[in-house]
Coordinates of C-alpha atoms in Angstrom, one line a residue:
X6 CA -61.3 23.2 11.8
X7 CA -60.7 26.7 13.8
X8 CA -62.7 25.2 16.7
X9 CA -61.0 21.7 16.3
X10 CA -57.9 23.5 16.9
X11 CA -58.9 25.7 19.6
X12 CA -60.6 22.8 21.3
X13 CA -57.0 21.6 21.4
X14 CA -55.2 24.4 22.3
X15 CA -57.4 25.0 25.6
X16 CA -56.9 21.6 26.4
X17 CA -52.8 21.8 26.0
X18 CA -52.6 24.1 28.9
X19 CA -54.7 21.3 31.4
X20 CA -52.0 18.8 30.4
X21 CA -48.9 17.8 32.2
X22 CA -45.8 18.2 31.2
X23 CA -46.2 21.7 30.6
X24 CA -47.2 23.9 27.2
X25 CA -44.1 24.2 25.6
X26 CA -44.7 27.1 23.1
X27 CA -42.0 28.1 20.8
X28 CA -42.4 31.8 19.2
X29 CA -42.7 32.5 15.2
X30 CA -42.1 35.8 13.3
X31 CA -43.0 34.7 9.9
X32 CA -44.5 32.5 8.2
X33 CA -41.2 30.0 7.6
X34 CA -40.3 30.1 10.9
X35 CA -43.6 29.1 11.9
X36 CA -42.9 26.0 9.0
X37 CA -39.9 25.2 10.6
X38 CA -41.3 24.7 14.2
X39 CA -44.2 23.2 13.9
X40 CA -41.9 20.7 11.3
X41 CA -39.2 20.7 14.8
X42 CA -42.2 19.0 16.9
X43 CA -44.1 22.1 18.3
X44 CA -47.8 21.2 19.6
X45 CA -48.5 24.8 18.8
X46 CA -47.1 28.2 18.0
X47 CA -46.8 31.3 18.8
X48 CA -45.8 34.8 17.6
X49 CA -43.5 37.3 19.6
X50 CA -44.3 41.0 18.7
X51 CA -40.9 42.1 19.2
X52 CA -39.7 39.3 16.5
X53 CA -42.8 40.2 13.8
X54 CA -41.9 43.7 13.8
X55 CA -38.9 43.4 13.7
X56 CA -39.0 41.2 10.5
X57 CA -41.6 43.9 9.1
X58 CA -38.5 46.6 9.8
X59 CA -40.0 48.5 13.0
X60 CA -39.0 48.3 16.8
X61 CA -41.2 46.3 19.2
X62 CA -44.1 48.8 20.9
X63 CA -47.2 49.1 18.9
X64 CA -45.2 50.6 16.1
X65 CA -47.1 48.6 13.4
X66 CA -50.8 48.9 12.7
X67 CA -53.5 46.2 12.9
X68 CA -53.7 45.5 9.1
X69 CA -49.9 44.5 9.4
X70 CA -49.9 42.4 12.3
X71 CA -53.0 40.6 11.7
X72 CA -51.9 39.7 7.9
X73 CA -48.6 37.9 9.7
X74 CA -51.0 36.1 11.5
X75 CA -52.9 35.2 8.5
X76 CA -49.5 33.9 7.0
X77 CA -48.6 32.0 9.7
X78 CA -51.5 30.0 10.3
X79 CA -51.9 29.0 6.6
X80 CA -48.0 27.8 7.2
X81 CA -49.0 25.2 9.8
X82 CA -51.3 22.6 10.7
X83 CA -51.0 22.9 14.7
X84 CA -53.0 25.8 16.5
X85 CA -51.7 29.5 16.5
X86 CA -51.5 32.3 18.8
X87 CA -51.1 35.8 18.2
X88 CA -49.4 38.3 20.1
X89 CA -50.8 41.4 19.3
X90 CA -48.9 43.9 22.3
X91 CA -51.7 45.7 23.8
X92 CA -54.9 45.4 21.5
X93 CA -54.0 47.3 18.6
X94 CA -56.8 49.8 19.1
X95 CA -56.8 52.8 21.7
X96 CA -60.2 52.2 22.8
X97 CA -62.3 49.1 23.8
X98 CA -64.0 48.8 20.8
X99 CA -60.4 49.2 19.0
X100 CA -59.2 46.1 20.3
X101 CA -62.6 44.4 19.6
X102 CA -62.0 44.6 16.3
X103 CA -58.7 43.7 16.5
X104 CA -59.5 40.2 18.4
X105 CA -62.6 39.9 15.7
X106 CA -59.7 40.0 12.6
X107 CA -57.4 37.7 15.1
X108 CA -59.7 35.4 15.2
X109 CA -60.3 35.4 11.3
X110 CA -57.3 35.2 10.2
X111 CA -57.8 31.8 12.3
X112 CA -55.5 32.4 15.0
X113 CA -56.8 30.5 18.3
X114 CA -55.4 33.0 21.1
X115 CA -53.6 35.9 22.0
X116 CA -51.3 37.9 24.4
X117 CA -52.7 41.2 25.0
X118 CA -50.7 43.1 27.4
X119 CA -51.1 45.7 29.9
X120 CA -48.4 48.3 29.5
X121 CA -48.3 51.4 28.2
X122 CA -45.8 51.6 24.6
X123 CA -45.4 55.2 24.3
X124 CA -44.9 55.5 28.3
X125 CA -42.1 53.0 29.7
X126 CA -42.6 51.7 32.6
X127 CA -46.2 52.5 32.7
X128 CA -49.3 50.5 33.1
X129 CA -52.6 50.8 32.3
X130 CA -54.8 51.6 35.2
X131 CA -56.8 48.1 36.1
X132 CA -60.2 48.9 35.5
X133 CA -59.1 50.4 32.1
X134 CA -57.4 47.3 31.2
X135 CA -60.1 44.9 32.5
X136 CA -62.4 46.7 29.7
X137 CA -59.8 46.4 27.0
X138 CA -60.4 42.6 27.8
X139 CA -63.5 42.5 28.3
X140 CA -64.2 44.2 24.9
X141 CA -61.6 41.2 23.4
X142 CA -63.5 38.9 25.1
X143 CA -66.7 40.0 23.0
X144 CA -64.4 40.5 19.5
X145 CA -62.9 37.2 19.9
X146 CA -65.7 35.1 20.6
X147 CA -65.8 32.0 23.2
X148 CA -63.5 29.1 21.4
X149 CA -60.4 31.6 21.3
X150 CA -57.4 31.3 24.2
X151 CA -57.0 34.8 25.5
X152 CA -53.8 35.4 27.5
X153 CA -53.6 38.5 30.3
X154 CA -50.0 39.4 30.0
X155 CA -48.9 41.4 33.4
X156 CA -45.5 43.7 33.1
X157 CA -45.1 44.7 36.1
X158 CA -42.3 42.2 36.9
X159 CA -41.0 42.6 33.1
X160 CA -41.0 46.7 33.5
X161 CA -39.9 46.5 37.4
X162 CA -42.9 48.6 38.2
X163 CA -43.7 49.7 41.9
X164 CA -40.9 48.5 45.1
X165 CA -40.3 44.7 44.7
X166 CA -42.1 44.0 48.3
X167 CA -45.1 45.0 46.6
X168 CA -45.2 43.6 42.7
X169 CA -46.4 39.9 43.8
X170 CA -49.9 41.5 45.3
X171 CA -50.6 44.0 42.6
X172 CA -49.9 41.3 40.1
X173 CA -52.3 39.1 42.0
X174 CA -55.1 41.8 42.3
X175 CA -54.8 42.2 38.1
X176 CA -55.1 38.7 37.8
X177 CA -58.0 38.3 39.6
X178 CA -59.4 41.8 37.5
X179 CA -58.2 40.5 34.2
X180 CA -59.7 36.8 35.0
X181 CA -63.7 38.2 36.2
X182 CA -63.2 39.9 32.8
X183 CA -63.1 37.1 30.6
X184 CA -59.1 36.1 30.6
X185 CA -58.2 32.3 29.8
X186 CA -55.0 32.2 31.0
X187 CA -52.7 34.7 33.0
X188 CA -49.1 35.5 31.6
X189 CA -46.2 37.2 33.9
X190 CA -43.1 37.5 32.1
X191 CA -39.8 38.9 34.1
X192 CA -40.4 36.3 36.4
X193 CA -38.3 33.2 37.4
X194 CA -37.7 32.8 40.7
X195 CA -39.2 29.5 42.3
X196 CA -40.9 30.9 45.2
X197 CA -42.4 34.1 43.4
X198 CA -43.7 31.3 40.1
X199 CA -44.9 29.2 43.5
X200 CA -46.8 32.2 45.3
X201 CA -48.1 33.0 42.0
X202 CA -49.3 29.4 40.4
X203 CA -51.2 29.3 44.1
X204 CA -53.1 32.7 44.3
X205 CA -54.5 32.8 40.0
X206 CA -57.1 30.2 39.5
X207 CA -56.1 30.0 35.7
X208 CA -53.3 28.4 33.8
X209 CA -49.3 30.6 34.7
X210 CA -47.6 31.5 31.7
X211 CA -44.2 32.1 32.2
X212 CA -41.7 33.5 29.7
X213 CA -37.8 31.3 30.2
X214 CA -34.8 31.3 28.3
X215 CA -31.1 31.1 29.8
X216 CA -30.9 31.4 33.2
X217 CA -34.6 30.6 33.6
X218 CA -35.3 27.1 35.5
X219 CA -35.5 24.0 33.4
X220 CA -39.2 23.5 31.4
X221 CA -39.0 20.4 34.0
X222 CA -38.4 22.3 36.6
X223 CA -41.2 24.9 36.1
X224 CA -43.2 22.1 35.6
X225 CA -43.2 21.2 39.2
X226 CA -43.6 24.2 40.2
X227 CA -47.3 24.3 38.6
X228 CA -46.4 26.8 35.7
X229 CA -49.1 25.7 32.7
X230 CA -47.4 27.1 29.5
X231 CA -43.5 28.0 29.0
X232 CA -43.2 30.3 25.9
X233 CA -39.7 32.0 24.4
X234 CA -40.7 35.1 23.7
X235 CA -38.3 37.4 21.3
X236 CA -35.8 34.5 22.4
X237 CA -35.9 32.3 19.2
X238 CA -35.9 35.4 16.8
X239 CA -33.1 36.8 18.5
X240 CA -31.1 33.7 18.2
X241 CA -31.5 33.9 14.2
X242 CA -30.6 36.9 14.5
X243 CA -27.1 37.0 16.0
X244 CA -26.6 33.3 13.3
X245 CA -27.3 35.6 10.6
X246 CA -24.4 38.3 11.7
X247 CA -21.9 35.5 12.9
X248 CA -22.3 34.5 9.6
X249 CA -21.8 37.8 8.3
X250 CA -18.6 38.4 10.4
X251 CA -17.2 35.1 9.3
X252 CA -17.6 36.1 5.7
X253 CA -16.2 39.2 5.9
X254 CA -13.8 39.0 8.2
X255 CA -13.0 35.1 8.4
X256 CA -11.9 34.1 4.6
X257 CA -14.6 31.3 5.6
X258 CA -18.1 30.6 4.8
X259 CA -18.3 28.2 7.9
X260 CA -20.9 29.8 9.3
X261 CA -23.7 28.6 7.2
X262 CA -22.9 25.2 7.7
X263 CA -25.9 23.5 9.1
X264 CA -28.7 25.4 7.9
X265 CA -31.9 24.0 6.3
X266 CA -30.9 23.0 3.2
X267 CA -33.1 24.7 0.5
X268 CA -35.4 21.7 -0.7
X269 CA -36.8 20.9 3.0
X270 CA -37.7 24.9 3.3
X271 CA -39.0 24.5 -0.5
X272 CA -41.1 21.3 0.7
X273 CA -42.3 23.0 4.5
X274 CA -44.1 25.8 2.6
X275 CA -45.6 24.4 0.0

């Protein structure tokens, strides 16, 4: 079934329209958007630990992340990816046996990312990162979807004349060492998405939300897979303190009107 579903999750970013991948951070969110439509999921970092009461940035350990994973895909019937920030190991071999427990936990791809946590702002240097890969590439095996995410947009790194080349050089680094797909959030400008879907040879992840162009419109621009990020968690987020300003403040319980009633959550994860 894990290959079935990685089979399929390949193939969704060689489709048109397209990828639209919505992000989880637990297990009932994950219910509820694969229940919304979603040909697949995916987790956001920031939103996991943040539900597990820690601050985006490698502050949890492997054992915590990869048990969300293992949550989430038992949740839902459609294919999974993981973000796991930058590998969850400090070494090579680290994050091979972070991608091997990714990938058992069933999850069929994941963001690995090429800043630095404990240094803002900072990147890996490329040929240390193109090994971190290369080691996931051996953990994870063949069948799983392993995304390069680039932050140098995202973290503003180097003068802007000079981001769309350096991006370009780790993508071609990142994509001889056995990337599937190429992710550059912090980006969503037409002509640098344009410059960019032209130079990788893999599929353009991009990272939207308000603000960003259209799914529709990044379509035609070439972009392969259009992902949420934090954006979704977030959003639950601030309904969960309106609602708590309403109550206190308000006289009302107005707030909560709408939700998911209780039997169609009972029914989504059972």
């Amino acid at each position: 079934m894990t290959n079935e579903k990685a089979a399929r999750f390949r193939a969704l970013h060689t489709t048109t329209p397209p990828l639209l991948l919505p992000n989880c951070w637990d297990a009932g969110s994950a219910a509820v958007i694969a229940d919304a439509g979603a040909a697949a999921i995916a987790t956001t970092s920031a939103g996991v630990a943040w539900s597990l009461g820690r601050p985006d940035g490698d502050h949890l350990d492997r054992d915590a992340a990869v048990g969300v994973v293992e949550r989430v895909v038992r949740a839902v019937d459609v294919p999974v990816t993981a973000d796991i920030e930058s590998g969850f190991g400090r070494t090579p071999k680290g994050v091979r046996k972070t991608l091997a427990a990714v990938a058992s936990a069933g999850a069929v791809g994941v963001n690995i990312e090429d800043s630095v946590a404990d240094r803002p702002g900072a990147l890996r240097p490329l040929t240390d990162q193109a090994e971190r890969l290369a080691a996931a590439r051996e953990g994870a095996g063949a069948d799983l979807f392993i995304n390069a995410r680039i932050d140098i947009y995202l973290a503003g790194i180097g003068e802007p004349e000079t981001r769309l080349a350096a991006v370009i050089e780790r993508a071609a680094a990142y994509t001889e060492a056995g990337a599937d797909g190429i992710f550059v959030p912090g980006v969503t400008d037409p002509e640098t998405i344009t410059a960019l879907v032209n130079a990788i040879s893999l599929p353009l992840n991009i990272m939207a939300g308000p603000g960003a162009p259209a799914p529709s419109a990044l379509a035609k621009l070439g972009v392969s897979r259009i992902s949420l990020g934090p954006g979704l968690a977030a959003a639950a987020y601030a309904a969960a303190r309106r609602a708590t300003t309403t109550l206190l403040e308000s006289d009302s319980y107005d707030a909560v009107e709408g939700g998911i009633d209780f039997g169609t959550m009972q029914t989504l994860l059972q």
